[in-house]
Short mmCIF file of C-alpha atoms and ligand atoms in Angstrom, two decimals:
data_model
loop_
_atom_site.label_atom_id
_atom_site.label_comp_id
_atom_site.label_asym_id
_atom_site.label_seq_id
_atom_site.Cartn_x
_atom_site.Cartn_y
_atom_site.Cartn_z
CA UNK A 789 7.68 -21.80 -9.71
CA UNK A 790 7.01 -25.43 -8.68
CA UNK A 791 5.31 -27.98 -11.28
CA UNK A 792 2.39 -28.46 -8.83
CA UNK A 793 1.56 -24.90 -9.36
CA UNK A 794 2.40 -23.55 -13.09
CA UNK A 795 -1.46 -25.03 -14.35
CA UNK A 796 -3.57 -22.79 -11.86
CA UNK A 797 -0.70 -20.03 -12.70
CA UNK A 798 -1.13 -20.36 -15.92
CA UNK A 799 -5.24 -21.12 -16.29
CA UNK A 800 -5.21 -17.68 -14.32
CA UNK A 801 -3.15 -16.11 -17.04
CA UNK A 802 -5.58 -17.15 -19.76
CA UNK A 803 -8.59 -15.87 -17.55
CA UNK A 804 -7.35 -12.26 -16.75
CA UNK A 805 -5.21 -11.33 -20.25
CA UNK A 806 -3.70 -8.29 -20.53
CA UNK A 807 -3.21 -7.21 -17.00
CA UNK A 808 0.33 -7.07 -16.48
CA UNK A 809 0.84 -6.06 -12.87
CA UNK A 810 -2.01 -8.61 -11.59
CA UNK A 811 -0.12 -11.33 -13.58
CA UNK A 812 3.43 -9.80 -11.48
CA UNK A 813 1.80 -9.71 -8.27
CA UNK A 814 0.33 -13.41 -8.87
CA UNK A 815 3.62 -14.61 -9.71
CA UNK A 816 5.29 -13.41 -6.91
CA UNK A 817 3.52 -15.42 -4.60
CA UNK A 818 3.14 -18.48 -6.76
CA UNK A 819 6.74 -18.69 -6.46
CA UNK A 820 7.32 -18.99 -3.30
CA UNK A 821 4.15 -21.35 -2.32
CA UNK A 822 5.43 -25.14 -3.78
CA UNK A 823 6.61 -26.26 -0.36
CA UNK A 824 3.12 -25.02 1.59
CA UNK A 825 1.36 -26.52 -1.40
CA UNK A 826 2.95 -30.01 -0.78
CA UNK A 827 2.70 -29.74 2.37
CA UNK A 828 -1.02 -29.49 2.42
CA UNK A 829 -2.73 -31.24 0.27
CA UNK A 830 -6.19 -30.28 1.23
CA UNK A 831 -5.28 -26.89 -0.56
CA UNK A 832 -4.92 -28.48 -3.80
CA UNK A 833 -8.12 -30.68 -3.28
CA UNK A 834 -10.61 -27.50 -2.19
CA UNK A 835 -8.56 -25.23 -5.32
CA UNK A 836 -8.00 -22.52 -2.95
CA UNK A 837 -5.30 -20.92 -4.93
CA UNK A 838 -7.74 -20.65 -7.55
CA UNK A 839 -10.45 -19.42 -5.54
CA UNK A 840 -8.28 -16.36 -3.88
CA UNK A 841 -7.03 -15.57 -7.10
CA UNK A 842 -10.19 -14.93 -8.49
CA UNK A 843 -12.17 -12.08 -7.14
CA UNK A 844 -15.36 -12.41 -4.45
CA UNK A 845 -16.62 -9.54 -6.87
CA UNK A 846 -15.88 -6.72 -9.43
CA UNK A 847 -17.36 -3.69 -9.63
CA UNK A 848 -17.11 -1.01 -12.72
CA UNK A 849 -18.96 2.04 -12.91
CA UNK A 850 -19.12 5.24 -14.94
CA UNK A 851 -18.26 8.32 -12.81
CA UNK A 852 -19.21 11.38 -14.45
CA UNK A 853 -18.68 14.70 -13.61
CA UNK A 854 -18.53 18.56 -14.67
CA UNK A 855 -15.05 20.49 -14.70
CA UNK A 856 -15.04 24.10 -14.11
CA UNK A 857 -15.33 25.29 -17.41
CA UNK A 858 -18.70 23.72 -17.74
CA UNK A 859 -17.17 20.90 -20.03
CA UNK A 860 -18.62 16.91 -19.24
CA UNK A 861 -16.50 14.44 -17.88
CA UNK A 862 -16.30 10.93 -17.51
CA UNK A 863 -13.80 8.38 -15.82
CA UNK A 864 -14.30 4.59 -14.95
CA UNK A 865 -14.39 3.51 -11.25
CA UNK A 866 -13.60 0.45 -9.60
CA UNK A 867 -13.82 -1.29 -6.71
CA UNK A 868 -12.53 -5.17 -6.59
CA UNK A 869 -14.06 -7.08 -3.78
CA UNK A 870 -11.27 -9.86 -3.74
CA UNK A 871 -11.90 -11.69 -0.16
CA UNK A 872 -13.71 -11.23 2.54
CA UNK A 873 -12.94 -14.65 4.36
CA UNK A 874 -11.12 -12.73 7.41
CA UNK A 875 -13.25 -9.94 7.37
CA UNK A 876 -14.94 -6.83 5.45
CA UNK A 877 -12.94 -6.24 2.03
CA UNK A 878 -10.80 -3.31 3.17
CA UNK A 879 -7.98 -1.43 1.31
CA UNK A 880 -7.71 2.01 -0.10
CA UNK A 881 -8.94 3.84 -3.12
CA UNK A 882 -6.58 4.50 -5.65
CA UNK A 883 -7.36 8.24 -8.18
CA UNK A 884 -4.22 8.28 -10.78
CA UNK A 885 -4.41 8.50 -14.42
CA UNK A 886 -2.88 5.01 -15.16
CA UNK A 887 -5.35 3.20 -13.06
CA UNK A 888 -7.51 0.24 -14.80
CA UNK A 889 -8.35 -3.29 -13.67
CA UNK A 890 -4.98 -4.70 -13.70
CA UNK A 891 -3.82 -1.98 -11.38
CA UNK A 892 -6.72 -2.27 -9.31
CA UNK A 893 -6.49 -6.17 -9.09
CA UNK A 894 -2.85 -6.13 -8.40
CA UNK A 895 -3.76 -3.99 -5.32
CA UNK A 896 -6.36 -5.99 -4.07
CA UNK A 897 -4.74 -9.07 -4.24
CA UNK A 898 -1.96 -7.67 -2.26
CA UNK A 899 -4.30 -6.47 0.08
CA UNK A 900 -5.61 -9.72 1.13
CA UNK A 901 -2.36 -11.28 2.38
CA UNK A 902 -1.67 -8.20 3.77
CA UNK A 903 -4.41 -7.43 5.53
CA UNK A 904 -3.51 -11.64 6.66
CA UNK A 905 -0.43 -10.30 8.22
CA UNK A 906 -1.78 -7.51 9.90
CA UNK A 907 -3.25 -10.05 12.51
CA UNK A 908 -6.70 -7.83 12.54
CA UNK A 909 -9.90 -9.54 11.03
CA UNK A 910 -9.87 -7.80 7.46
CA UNK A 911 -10.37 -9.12 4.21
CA UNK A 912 -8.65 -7.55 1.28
CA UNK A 913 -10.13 -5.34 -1.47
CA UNK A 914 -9.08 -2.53 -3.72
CA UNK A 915 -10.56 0.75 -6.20
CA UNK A 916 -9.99 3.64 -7.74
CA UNK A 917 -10.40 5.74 -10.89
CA UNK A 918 -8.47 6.90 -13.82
CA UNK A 919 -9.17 10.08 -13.06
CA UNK A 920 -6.21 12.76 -12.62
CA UNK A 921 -6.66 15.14 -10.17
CA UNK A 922 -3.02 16.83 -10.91
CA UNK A 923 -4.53 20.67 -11.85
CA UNK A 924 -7.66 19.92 -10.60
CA UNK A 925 -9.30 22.90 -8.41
CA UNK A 926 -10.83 21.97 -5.23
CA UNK A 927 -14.63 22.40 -6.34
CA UNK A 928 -13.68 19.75 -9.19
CA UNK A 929 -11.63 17.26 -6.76
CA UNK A 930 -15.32 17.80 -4.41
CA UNK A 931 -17.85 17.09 -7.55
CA UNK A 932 -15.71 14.03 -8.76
CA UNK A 933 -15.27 12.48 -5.37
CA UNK A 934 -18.76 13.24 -4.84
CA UNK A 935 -19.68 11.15 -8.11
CA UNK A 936 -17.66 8.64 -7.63
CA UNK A 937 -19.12 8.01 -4.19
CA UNK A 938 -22.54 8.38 -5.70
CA UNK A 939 -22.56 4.84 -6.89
CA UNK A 940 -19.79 3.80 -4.20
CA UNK A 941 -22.25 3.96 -2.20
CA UNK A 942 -24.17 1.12 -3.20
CA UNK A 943 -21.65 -1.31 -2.36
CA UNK A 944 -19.36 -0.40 0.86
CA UNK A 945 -20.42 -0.45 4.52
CA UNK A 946 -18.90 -0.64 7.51
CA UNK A 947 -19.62 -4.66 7.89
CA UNK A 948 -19.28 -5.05 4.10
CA UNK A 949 -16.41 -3.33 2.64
CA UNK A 950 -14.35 -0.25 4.11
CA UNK A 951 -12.31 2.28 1.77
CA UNK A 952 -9.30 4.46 2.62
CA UNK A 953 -6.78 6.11 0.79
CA UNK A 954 -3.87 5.14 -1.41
CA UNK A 955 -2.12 7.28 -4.14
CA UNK A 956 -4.34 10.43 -5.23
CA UNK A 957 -6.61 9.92 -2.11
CA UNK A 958 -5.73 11.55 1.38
CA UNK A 959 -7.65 13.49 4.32
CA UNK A 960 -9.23 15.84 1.67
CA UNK A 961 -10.63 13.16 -1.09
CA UNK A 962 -12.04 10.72 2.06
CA UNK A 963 -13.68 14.13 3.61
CA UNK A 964 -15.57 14.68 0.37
CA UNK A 965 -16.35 10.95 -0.26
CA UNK A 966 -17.93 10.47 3.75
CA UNK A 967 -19.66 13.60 3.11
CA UNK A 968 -21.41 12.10 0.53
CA UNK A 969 -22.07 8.77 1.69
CA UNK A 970 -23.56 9.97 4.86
CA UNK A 971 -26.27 12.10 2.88
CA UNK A 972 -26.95 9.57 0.75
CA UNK A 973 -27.62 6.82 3.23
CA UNK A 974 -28.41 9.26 6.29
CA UNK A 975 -26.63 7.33 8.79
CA UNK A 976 -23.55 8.35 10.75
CA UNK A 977 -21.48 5.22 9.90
CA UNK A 978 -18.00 6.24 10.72
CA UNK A 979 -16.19 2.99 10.20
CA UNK A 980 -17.16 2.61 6.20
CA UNK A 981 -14.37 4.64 5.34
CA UNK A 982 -10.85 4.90 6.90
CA UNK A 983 -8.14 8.05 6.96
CA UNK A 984 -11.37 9.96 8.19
CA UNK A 985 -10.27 13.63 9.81
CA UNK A 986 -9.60 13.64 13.50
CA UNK A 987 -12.80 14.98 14.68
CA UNK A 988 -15.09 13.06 12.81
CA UNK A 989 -14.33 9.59 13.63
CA UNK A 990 -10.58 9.38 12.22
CA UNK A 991 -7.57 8.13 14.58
CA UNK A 992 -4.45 9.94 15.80
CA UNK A 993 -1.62 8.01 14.13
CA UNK A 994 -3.43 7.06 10.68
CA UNK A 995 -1.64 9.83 8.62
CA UNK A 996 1.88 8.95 10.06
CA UNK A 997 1.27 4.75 9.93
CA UNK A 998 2.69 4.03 6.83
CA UNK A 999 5.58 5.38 6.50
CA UNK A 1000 6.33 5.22 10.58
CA UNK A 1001 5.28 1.38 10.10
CA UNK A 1002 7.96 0.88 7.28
CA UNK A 1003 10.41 2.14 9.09
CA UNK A 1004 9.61 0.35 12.81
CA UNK A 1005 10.29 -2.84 10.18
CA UNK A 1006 13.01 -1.55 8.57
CA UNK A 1007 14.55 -0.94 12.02
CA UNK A 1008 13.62 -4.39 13.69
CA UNK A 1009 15.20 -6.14 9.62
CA UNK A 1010 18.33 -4.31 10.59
CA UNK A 1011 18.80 -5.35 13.98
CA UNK A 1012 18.65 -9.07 13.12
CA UNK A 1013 22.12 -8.05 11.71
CA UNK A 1014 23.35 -6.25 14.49
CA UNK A 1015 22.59 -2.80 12.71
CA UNK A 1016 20.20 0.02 13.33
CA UNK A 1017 19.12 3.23 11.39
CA UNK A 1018 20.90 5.23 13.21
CA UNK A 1019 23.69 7.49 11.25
CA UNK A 1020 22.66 5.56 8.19
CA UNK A 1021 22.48 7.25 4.63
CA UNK A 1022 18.87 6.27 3.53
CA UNK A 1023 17.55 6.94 0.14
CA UNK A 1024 13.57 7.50 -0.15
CA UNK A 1025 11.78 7.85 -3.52
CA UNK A 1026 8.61 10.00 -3.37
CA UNK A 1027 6.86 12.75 -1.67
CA UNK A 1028 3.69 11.42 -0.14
CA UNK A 1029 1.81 10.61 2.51
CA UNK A 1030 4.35 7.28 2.92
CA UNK A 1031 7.24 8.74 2.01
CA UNK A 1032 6.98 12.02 3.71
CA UNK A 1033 6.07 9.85 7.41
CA UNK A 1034 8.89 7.55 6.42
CA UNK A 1035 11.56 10.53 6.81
CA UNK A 1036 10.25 11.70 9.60
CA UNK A 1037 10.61 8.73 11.62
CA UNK A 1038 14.42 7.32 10.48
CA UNK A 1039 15.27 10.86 11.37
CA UNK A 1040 13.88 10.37 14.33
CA UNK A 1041 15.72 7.35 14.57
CA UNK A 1042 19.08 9.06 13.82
CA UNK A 1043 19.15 8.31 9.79
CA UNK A 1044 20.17 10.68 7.46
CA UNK A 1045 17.56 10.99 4.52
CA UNK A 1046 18.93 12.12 1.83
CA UNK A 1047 16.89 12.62 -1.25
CA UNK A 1048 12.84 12.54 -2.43
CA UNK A 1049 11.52 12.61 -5.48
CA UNK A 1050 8.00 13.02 -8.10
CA UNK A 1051 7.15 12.36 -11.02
CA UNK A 1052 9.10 15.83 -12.62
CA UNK A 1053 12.50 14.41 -10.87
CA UNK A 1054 14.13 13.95 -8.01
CA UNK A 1055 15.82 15.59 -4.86
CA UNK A 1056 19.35 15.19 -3.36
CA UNK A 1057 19.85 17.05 -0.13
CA UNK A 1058 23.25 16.05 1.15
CA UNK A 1059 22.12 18.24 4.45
CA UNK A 1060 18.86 15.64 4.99
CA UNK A 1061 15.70 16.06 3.61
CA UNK A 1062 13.89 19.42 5.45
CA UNK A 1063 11.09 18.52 6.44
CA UNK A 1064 8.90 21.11 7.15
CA UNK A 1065 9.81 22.70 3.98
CA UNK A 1066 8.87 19.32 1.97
CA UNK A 1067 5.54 19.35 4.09
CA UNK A 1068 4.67 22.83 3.44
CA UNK A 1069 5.59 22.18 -0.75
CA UNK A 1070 3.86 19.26 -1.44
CA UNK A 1071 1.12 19.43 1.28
CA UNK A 1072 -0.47 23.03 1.61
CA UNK A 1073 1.20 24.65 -1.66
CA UNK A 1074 0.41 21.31 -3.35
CA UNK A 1075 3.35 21.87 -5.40
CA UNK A 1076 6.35 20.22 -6.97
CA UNK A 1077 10.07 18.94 -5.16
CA UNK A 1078 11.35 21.26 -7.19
CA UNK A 1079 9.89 23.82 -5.59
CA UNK A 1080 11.82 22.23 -2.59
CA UNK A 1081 14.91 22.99 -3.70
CA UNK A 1082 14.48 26.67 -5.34
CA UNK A 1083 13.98 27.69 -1.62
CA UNK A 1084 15.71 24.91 0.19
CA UNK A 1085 19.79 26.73 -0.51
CA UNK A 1086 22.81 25.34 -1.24
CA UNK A 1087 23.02 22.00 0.01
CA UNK A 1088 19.91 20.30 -2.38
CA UNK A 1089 20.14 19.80 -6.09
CA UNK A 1090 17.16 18.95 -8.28
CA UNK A 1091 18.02 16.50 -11.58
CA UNK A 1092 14.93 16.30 -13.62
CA UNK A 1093 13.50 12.87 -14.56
CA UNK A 1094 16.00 10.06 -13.45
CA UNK A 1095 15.32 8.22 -10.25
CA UNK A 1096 17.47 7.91 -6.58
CA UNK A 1097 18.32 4.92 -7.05
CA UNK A 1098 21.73 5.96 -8.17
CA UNK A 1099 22.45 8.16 -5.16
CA UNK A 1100 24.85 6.01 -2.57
CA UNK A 1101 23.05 5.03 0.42
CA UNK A 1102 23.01 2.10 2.91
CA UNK A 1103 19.30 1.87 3.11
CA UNK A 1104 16.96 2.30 0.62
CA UNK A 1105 12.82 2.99 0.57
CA UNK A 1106 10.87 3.07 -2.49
CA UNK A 1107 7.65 4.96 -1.91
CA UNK A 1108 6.40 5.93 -4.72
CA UNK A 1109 4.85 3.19 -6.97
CA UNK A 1110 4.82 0.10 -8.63
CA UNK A 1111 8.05 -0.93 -10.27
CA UNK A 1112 9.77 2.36 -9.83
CA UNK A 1113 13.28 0.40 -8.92
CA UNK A 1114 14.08 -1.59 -11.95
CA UNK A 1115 17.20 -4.49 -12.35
CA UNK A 1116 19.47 -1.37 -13.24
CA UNK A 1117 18.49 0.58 -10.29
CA UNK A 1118 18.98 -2.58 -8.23
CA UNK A 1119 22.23 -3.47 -9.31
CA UNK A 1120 23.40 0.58 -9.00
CA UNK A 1121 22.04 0.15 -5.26
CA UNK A 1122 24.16 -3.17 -4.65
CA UNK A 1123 27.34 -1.53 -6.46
CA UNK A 1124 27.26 1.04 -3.91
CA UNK A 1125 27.12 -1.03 -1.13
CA UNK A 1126 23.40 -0.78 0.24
CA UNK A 1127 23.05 -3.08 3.58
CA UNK A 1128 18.96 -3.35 3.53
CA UNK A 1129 15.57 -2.20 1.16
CA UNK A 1130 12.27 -2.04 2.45
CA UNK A 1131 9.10 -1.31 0.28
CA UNK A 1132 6.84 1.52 1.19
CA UNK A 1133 5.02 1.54 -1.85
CA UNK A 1134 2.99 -1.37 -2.89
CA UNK A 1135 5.45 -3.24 -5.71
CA UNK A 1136 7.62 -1.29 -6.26
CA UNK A 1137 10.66 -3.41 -6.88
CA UNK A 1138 10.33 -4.79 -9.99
CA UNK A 1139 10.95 -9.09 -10.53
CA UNK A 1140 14.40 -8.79 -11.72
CA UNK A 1141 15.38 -6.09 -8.79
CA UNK A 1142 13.87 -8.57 -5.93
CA UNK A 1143 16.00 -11.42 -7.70
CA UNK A 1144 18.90 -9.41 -7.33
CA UNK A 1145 18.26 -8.45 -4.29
CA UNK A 1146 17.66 -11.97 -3.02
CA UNK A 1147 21.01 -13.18 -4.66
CA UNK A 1148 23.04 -10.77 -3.21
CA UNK A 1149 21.99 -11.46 0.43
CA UNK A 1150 21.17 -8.03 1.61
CA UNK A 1151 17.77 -7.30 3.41
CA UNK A 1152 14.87 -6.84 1.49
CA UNK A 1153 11.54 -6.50 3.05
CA UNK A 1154 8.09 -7.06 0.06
CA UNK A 1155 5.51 -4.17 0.79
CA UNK A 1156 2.88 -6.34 2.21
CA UNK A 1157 5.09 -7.03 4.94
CA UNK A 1158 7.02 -3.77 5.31
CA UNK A 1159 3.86 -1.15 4.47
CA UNK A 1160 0.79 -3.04 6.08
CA UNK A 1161 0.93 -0.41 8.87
CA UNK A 1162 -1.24 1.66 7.16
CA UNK A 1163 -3.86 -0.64 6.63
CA UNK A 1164 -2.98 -2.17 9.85
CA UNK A 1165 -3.88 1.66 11.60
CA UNK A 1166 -7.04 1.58 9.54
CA UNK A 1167 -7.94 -1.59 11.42
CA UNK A 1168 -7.69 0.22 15.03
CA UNK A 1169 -9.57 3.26 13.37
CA UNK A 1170 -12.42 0.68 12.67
CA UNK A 1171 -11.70 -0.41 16.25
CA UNK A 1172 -12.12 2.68 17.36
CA UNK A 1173 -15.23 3.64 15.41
CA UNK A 1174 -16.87 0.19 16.70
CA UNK A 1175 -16.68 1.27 20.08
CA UNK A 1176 -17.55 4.63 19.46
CA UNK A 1177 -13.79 5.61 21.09
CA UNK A 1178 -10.81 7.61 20.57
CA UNK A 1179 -7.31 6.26 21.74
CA UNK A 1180 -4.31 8.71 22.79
CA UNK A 1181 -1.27 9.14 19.66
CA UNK A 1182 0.82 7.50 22.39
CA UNK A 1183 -1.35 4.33 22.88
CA UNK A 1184 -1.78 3.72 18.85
CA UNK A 1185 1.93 4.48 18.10
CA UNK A 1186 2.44 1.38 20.34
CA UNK A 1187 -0.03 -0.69 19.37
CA UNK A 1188 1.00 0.22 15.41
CA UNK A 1189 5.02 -0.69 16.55
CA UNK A 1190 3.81 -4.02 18.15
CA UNK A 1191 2.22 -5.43 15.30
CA UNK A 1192 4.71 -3.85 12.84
CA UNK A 1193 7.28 -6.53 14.92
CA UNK A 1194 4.67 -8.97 15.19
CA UNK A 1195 4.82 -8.95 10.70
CA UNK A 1196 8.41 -8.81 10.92
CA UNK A 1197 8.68 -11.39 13.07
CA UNK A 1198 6.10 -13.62 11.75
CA UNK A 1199 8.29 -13.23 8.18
CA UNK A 1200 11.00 -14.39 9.69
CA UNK A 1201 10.01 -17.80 11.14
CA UNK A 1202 8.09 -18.59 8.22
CA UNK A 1203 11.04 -18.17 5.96
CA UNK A 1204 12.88 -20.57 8.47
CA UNK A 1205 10.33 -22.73 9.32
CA UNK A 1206 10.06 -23.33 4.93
CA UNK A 1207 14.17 -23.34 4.76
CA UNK A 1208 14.45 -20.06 3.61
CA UNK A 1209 15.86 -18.18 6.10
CA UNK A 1210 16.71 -13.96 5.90
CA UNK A 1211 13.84 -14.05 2.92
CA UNK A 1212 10.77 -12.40 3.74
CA UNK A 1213 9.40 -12.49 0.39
CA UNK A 1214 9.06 -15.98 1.26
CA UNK A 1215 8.08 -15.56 4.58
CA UNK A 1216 4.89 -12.65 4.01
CA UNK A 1217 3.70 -14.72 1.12
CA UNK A 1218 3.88 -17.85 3.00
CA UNK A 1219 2.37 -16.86 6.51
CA UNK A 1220 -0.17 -14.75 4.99
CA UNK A 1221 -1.39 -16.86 2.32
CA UNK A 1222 -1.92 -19.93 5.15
CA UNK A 1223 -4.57 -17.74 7.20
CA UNK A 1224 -6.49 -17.04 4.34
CA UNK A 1225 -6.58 -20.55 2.98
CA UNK A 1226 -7.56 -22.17 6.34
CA UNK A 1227 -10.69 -19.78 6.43
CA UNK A 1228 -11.45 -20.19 2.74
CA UNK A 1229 -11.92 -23.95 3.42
CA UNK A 1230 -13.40 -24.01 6.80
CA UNK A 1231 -16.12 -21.41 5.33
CA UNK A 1232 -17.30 -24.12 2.95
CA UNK A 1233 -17.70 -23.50 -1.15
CA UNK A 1234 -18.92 -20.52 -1.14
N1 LIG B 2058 -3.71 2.03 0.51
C1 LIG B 2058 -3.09 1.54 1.69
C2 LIG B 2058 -2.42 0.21 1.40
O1 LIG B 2058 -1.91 0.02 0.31
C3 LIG B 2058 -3.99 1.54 2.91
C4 LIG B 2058 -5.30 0.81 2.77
C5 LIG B 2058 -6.23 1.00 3.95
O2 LIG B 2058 -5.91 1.70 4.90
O3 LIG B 2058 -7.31 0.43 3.89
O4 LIG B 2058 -2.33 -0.68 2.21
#
């Protein structure tokens, strides 16, 4: 990190103790923002790096709720409203046992250059709970989403802050949560929540975006080297929403996948990843990628715990969760050759794998860049909801693909344009931070 920038870095330390993945997430872009910083002065003068660091506003809130053997329940909610200067805080909601403000902040500071990159007028925000719903019957996913939303309520709208999914959350959680919200408020306000179902105000395309998204960028990283997915090896950690869409579409593309994963082990399928079977597993039986393999045959093997790091592959896509692919994992990736890694999940590389990465000169894409095209599909779902519309698969596909090359392209001159060329780390942080800054100061103090 440059001189010019270690004080705010480190004031911003002091102010937010203890929350280890904010702190990561900060320093990542710190690092790579000296040369904008000199560059412009009149960042420095109006502290914008220390007014985007700290959020617009933080919410907290008790969400209690009654399991099915009658027993009380409480978890803690959250919902970080980090900045709104490009448009309504929007980013997903987040239900996983290790979720508390750090998590949540990390998120929605993500979010907001992110959401930058996208191109679409949305700020960036972030929530959750720590609430596990691994086990949990339907009626008790329905009552807790239901209480959560209960106070939810009082602070999202469809011109103030928009939800969506993330890990924990998909169609069935956001059904239950607009459910509620529309009772309590009476009003049919489709765009305050996004990943809605298709016949009540969601869009064609949202499911598949993030993991279709990562790989359109993946694809367009590769070709700047004169490669392309097709008959590549490709490792994916994962079996969710983003990893799930991700193997769908490099198959698609010709690319072998090759392996999955949870959090009981992981998958190697030296046939490529089936996936109707994975779908029908994980999605309707809701159960485990072991179950994959029991009825999957010869060519899969389940090894419990562990990650795929180790399994040789030219391309690899973590989609799971935050630092999931560690400086071991990296350097077992390089040793067996891999050309290009692209992050589904949101940081999931951890500092000493993107180092590696970086050093070694293969292509490595940071997951605001590489996954925004789930957010960015929540955007046209909003658009959609605006103008009380519904746009063909065919026509959002496209529209997802274009600005998926817009990001990657974007990334790319802004790492050359700063003398850093082939980085994108450098590149997302830099182009997306500038939009935001230029609106925080023309906005005024606020
Ligand atoms: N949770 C997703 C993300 O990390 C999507 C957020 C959204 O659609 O608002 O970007």
């Amino acid at each position: 990190m440059e001189a010019n920038l270690t004080q705010a870095y480190d004031q911003i330390i002091a102010r937010n103790p203890g929350e280890a993945e904010f702190h990561q997430a900060v320093r990542e872009v710190f690092d790579t923002l000296g040369p904008v910083m000199s560059r412009n002065p009149q960042y420095t003068e109006a502290a914008v790096l220390e007014r985007i660091c700290e959020p617009e506003r933080q919410i907290i809130f008790r969400v209690p709720w009654m399991d099915d053997a009658g027993r009380v329940q409480i978890n803690r909610g959250f919902r970080v409203e980090f900045n709104s200067a490009l448009g309504p805080y929007k980013g997903g909601l987040r239900f996983h046992p290790s979720v508390y403000l750090g998590i949540i902040k990390f998120l929605g500071f993500e979010q907001i250059f992110k959401n930058s990159l996208t191109g679409l007028p949305i700020g960036g925000g972030k929530g959750g709970a720590d609430f596990d719903p691994h086990g949990r019957s339907d009626g008790e996913i329905m009552r807790f989403c239901q209480s959560f939303m209960t106070e939810l309520a009082n602070h999202i709208g469809p011109q103030t802050d928009v939800p969506a999914g993330d890990i924990g959350v998909g169609g069935r959680e956001i059904g239950y949560m607009f459910g509620q919200y529309r009772r309590i408020t009476n009003r049919y306000d489709a765009g305050v929540l996004t990943g809605k179902g298709l016949t009540w105000g969601g869009s064609l395309v949202r499911t598949e975006a993030t993991g279709y998204g990562l790989v359109i960028f993946t694809e367009r990283m590769l070709r700047t080297r004169g490669l392309s997915l097709d008959g590549m090896r490709i490792a994916i950690s994962g079996s969710g929403n983003v990893a799930m869409y991700a193997t769908e579409k490099a198959q698609e593309l010709g690319g072998k996948v090759i392996t999955c994963s949870d959090s009981s082990g992981y998958v190697v399928d030296k046939a490529g990843i089936d996936l109707e079977l994975l779908k029908q597993v994980k999605e309707l039986e809701r159960g485990r990628v072991s179950d994959y393999v029991m009825r999957r045959g010869p060519s899969a093997t389940f090894v419990p715990g562990g990650s795929v790091w180790g399994v040789p592959v030219d391309v690899a896509l973590p989609c799971a969760t935050q630092n999931e692919l560690d400086g071991d994992a990296a350097a077992a990736l390089l040793t067996n050759g891999v050309t290009a890694v692209a992050e589904g999940a949101n940081m999931p590389c951890t500092p000493d794998a993107v180092t590696a990465f970086q050093k070694s000169g293969v292509l490595y894409a940071p997951g605001k860049a590489s996954n925004a095209g789930g957010v960015a599909t929540s955007g046209l779902e909003m658009q959609q909801n605006a103008s009380r519309d519904s746009w063909s698969f065919e026509y959002t596909e496209n529209k997802l693909a274009e600005i998926m090359k817009n990001i990657h392209d974007t990334c790319e001159q802004t790492a050359e344009e700063y003398g850093h060329p082939g980085d994108y780390m450098v590149g997302a942080n830099i182009a997306g931070f500038i939009k935001v800054a230029d609106a925080v100061i023309a906005q005024g103090l606020i």
